[in-house]
mmCIF file of C-alpha atoms in Angstrom:
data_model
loop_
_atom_site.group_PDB
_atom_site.id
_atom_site.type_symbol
_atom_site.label_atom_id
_atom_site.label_comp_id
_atom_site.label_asym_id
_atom_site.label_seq_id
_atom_site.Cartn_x
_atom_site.Cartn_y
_atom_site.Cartn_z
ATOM 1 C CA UNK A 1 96.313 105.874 112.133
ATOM 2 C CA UNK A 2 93.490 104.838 109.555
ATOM 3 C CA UNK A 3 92.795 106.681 106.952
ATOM 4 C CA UNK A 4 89.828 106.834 104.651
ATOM 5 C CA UNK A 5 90.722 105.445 100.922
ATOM 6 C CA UNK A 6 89.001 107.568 98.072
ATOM 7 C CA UNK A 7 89.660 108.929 95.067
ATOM 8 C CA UNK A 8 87.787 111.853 92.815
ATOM 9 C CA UNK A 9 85.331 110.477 90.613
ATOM 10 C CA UNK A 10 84.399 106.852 90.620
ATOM 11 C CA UNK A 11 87.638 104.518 91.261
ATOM 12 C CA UNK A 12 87.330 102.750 87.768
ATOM 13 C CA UNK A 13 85.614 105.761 85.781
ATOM 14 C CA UNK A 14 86.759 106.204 82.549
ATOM 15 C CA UNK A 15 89.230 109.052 82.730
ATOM 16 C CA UNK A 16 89.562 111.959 79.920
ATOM 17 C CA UNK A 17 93.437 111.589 78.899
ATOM 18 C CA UNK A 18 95.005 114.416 77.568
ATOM 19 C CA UNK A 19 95.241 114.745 74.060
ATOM 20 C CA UNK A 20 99.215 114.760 72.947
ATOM 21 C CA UNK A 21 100.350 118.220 71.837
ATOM 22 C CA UNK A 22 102.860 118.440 69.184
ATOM 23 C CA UNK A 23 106.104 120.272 68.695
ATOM 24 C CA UNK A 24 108.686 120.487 66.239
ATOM 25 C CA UNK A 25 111.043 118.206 67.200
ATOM 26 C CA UNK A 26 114.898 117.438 67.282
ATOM 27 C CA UNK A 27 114.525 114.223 68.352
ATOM 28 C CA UNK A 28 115.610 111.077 66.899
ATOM 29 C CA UNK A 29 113.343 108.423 68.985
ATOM 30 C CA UNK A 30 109.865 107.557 68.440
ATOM 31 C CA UNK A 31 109.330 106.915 72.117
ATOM 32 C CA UNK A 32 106.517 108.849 74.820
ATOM 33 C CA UNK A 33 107.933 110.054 78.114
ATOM 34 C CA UNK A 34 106.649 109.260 81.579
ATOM 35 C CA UNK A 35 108.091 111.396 84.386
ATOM 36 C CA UNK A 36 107.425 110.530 87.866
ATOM 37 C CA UNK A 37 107.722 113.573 90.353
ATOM 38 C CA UNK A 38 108.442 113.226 93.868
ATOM 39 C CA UNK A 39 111.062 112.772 96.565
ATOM 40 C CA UNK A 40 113.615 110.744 98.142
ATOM 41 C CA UNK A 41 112.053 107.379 99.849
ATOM 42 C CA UNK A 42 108.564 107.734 98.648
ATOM 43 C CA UNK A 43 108.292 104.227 97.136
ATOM 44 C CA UNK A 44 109.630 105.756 94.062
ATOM 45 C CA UNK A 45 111.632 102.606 93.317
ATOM 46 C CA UNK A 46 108.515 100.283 93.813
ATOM 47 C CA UNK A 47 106.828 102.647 91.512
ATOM 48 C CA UNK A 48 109.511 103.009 88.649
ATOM 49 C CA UNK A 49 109.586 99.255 88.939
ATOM 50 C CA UNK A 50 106.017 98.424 88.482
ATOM 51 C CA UNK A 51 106.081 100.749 85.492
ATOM 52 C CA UNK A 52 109.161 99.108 83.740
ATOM 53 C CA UNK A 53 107.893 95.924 84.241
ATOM 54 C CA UNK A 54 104.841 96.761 81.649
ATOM 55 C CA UNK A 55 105.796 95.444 78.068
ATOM 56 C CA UNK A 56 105.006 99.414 76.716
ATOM 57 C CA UNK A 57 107.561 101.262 79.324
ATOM 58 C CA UNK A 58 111.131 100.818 79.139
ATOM 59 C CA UNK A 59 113.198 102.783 82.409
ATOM 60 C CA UNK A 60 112.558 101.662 86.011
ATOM 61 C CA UNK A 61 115.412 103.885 88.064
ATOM 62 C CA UNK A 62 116.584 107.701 88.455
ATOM 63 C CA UNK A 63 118.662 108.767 85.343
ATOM 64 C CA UNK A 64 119.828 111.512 87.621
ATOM 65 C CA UNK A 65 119.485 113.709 84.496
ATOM 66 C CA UNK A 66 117.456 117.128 83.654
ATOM 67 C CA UNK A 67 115.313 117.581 81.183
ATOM 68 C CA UNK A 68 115.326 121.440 80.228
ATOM 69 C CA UNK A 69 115.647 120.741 76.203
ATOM 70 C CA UNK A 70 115.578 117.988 73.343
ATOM 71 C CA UNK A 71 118.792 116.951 73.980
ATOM 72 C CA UNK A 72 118.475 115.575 77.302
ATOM 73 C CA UNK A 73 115.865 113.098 75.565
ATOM 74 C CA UNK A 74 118.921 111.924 73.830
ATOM 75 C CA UNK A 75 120.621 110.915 76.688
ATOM 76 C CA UNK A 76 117.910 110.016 78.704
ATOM 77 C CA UNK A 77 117.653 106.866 75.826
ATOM 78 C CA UNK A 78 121.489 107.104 75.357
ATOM 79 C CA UNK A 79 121.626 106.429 79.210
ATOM 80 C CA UNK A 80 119.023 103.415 79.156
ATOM 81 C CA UNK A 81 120.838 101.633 76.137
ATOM 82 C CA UNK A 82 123.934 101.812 78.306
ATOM 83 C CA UNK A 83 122.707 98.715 81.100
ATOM 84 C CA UNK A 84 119.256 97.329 78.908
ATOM 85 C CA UNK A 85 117.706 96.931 76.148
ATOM 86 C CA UNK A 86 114.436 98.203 74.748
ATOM 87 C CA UNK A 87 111.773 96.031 74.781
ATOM 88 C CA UNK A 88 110.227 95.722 71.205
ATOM 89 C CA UNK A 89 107.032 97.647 70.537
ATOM 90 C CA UNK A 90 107.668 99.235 73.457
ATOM 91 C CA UNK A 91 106.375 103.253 73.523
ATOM 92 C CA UNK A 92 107.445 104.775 76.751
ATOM 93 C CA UNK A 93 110.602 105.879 78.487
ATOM 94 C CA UNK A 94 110.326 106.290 81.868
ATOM 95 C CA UNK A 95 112.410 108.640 84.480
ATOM 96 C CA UNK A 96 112.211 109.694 88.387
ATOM 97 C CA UNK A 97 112.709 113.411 88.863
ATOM 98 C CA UNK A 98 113.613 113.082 93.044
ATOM 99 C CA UNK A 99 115.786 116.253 93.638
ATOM 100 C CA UNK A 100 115.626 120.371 92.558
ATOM 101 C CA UNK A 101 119.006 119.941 91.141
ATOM 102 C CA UNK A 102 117.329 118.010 88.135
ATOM 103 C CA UNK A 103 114.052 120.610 86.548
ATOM 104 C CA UNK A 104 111.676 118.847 83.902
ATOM 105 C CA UNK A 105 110.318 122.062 81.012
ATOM 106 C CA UNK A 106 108.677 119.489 79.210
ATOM 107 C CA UNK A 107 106.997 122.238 76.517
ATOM 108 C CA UNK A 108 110.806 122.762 75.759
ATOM 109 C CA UNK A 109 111.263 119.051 74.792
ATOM 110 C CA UNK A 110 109.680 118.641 71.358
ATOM 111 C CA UNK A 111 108.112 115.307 72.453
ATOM 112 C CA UNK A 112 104.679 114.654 71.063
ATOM 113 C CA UNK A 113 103.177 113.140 74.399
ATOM 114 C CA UNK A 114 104.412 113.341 77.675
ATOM 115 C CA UNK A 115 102.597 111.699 80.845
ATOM 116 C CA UNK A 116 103.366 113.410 84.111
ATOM 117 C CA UNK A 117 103.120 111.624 87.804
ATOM 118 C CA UNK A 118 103.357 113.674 90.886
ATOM 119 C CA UNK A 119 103.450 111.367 93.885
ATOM 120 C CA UNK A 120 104.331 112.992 97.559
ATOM 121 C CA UNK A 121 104.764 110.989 101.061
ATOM 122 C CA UNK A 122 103.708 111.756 104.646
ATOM 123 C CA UNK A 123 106.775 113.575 106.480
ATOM 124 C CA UNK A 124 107.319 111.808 109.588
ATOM 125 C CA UNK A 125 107.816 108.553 108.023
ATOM 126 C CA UNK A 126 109.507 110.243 105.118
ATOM 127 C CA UNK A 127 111.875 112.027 107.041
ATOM 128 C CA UNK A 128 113.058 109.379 109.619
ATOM 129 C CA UNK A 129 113.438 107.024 106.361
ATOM 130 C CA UNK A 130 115.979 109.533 104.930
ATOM 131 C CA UNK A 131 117.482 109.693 107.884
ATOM 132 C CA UNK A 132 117.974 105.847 108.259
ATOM 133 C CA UNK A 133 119.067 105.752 105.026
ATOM 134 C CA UNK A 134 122.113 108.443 105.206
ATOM 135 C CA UNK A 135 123.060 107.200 108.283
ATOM 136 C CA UNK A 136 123.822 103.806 107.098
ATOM 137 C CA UNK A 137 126.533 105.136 104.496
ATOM 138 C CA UNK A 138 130.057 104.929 105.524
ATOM 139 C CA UNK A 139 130.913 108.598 104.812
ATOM 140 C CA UNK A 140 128.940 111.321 107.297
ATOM 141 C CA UNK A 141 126.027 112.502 104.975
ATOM 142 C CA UNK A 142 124.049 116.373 105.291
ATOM 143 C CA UNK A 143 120.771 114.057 105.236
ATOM 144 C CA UNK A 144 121.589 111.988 108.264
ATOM 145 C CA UNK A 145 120.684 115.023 110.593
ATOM 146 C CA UNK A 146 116.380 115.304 110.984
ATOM 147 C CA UNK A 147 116.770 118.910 110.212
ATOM 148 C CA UNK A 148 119.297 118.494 107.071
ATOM 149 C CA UNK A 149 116.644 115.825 105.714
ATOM 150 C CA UNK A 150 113.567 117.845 106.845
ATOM 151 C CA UNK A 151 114.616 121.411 104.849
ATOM 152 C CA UNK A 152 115.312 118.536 101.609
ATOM 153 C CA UNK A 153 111.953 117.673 102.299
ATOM 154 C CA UNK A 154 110.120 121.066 102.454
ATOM 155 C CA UNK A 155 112.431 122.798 99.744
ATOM 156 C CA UNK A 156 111.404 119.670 97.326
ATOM 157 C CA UNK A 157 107.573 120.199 97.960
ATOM 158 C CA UNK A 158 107.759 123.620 97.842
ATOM 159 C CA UNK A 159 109.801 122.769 94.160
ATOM 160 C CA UNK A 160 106.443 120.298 92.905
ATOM 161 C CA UNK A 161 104.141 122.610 94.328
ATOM 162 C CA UNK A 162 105.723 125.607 92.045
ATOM 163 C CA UNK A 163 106.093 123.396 89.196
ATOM 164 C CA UNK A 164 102.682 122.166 89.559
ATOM 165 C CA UNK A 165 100.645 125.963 89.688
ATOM 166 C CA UNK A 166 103.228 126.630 86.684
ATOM 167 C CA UNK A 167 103.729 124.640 83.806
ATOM 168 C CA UNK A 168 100.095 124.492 82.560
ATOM 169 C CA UNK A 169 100.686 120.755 82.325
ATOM 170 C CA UNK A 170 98.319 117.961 82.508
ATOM 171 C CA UNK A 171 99.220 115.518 85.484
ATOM 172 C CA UNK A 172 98.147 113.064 87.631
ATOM 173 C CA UNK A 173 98.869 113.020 91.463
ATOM 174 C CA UNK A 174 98.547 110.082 93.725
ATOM 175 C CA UNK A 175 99.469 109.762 97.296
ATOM 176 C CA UNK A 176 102.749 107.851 97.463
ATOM 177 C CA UNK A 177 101.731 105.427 100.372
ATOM 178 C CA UNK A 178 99.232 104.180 97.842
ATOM 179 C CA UNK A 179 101.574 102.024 96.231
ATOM 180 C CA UNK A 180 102.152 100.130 99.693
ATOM 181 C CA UNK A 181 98.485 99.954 101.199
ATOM 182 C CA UNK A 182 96.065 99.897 98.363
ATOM 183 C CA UNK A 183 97.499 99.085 94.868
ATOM 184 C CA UNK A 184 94.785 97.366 93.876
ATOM 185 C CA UNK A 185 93.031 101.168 93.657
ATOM 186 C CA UNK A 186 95.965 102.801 92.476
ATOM 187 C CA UNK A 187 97.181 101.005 89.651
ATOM 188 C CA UNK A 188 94.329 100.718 87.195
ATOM 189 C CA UNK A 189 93.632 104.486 87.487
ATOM 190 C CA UNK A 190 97.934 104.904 86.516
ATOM 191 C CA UNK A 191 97.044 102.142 83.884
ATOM 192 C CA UNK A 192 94.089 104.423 82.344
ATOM 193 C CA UNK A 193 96.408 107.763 82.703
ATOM 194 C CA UNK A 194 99.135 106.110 80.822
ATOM 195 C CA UNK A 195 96.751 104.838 78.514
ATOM 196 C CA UNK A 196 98.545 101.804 78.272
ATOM 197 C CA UNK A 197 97.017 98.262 76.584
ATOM 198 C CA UNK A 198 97.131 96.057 79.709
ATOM 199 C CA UNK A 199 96.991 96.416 83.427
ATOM 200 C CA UNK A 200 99.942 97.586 85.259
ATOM 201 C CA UNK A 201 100.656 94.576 88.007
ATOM 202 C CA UNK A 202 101.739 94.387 91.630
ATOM 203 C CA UNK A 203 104.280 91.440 90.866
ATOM 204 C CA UNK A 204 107.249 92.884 88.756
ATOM 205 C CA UNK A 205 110.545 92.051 87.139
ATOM 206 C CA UNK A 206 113.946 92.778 88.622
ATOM 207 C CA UNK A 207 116.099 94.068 86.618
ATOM 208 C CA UNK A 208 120.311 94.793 85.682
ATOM 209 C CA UNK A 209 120.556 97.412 87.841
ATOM 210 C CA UNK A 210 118.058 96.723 90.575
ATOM 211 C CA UNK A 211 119.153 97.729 94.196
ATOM 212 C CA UNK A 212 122.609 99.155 92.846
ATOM 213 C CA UNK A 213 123.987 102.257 94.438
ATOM 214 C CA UNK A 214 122.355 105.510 92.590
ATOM 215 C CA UNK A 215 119.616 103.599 91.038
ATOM 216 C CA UNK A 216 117.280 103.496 93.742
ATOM 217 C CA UNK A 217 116.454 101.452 96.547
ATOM 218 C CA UNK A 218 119.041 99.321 97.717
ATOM 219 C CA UNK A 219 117.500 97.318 100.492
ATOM 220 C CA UNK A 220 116.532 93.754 99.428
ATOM 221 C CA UNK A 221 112.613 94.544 99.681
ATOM 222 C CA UNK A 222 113.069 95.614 95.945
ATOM 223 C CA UNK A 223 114.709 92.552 94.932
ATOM 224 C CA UNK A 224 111.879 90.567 95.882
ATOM 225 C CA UNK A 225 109.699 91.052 92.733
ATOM 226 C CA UNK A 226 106.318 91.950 95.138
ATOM 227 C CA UNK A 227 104.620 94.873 96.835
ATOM 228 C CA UNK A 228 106.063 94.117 100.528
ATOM 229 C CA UNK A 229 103.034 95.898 102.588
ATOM 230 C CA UNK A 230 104.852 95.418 105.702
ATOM 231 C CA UNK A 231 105.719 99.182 107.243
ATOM 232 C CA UNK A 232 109.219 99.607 108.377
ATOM 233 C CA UNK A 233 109.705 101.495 111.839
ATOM 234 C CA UNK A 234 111.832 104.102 112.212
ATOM 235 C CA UNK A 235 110.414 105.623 115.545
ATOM 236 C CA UNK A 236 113.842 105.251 117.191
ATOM 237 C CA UNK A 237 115.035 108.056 114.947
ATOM 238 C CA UNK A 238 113.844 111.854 116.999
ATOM 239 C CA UNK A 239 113.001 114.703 114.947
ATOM 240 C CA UNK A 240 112.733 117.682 116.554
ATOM 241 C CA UNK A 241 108.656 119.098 117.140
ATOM 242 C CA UNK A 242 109.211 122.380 115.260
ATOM 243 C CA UNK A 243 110.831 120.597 112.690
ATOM 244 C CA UNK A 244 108.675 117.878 111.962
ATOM 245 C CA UNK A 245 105.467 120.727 112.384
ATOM 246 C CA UNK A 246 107.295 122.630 109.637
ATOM 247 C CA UNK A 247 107.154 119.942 107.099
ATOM 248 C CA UNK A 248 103.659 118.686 108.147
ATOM 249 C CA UNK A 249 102.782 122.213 107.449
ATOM 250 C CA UNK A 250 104.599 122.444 104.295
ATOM 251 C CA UNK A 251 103.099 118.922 103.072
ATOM 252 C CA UNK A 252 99.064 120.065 104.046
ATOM 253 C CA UNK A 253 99.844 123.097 101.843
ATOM 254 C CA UNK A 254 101.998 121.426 99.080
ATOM 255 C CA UNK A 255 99.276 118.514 99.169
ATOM 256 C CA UNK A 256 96.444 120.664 98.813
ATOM 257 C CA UNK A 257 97.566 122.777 95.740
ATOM 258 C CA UNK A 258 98.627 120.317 93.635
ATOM 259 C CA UNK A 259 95.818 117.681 94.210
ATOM 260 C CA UNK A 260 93.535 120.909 93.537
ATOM 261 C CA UNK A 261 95.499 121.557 89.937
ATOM 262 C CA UNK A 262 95.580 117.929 89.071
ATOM 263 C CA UNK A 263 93.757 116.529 85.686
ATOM 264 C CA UNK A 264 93.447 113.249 87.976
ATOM 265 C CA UNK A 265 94.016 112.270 91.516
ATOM 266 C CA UNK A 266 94.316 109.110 93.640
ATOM 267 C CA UNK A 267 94.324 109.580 97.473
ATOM 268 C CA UNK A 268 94.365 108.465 100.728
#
């Protein structure tokens, strides 16, 4: 299927970043906080690595933390220190919010500046990935049914589409599959967002806890240090039609009210 690349505004326009509001605040680090929102298998480990390659961010997996107070900023760093070190004159730390189990309040978080990613994937692809995934673990998994994986799917859009109309939040959205076909588009428009002093790059570093269980993506495409922009196909794996038209359903929606509430977007 081909699909027409374009963003809003011109591709390398300057964009207006967000001024950083301040709180009060209980917490002990001097560091900024990227979140990235999204789901399971929506090239969130290419994308956490990209970002934690960049001198300023330190983070590159999901902390499988909330962050619903201060003190979860304390163990968000707590967590990092645990398997790396902070890179010096560093300024971000960076976490994947993948699941509704885990909710991000960030005016409850006393940080001064806060930069928030929303990224969501197609759902056939999406779905049958899942799918693959679960199904390869040696214990029967809930997501290694279509329909199990498919009501994750909806039930998480439905999540960043609430959170999204809600929080009064600046944010920038960008469609997930961006990262794989067009980076070149994508990442100095994440660069400007994150207002960061050098370009974001396709090659990145691999780190302690690359490709480990829990961390991420444990296939050996993230191992390689590169933007693999081969597609894997999963077209063996059947979802049923009502199913799969519920999530395309729920994604057009989703899609369409959070790209329309976004301070900046980046799509296919």
């Amino acid at each position: 299927m081909a699909y027409l690349l374009e963003a809003q505004g011109a591709m390398l326009a300057t964009i207006s970043i967000p001024q950083p509001v301040y709180f009060p605040s209980a917490v002990s680090d001097p560091y900024a906080r990227i979140f990235l929102l999204s789901h399971m298998r929506a090239y969130t480990s290419l994308a956490g690595h990209i970002l934690g390659s960049h001198p300023q961010i330190n983070g590159y997996y999901e902390m499988h933390l909330g962050y619903e107070d201060s003190s979860a900023l304390d163990r968000q760093l707590e967590a990092f220190r645990q398997g790396d070190v902070l890179k010096e004159n560093s300024r971000y730390l960076f976490d994947k919010l993948l699941h509704n189990d885990y909710e991000l309040k960030p005016e409850q978080l006393g940080v001064a500046d806060i930069r928030i990613l929303v990224s969501l994937a197609e759902p056939e692809h999406t779905i049958r990935s899942i799918v693959h995934l679960f199904r390869q673990k040696p214990d029967p998994d809930l997501y290694a049914s279509p329909v199990e994986a498919a009501k994750y799917y909806i039930e998480r859009l439905r999540a960043l589409a609430e959170f999204c109309r809600t929080s009064g939040w600046p944010y920038c959205y960008f469609d997930a599959e961006l990262l794989q076909r067009a980076p070149e588009m994508l990442l100095p428009r994440l660069t400007q967002w994150l207002a960061l002093d050098t370009p974001l790059s396709a090659r990145y570093e691999v780190f302690s806890q690359t490709g480990q269980a829990r961390r991420g993506d444990t296939s050996g495409r993230v191992r390689s240090g590169r933007i693999d922009r081969a597609k894997t196909d999963y077209s063996h794996i059947a979802i049923p039609e009502a199913v799969l038209e519920g999530a395309r359903e729920a994604y057009r929606e989703c899609r369409a009210r959070i790209v329309a509430g976004a301070t900046d977007s980046v799509t296919l």
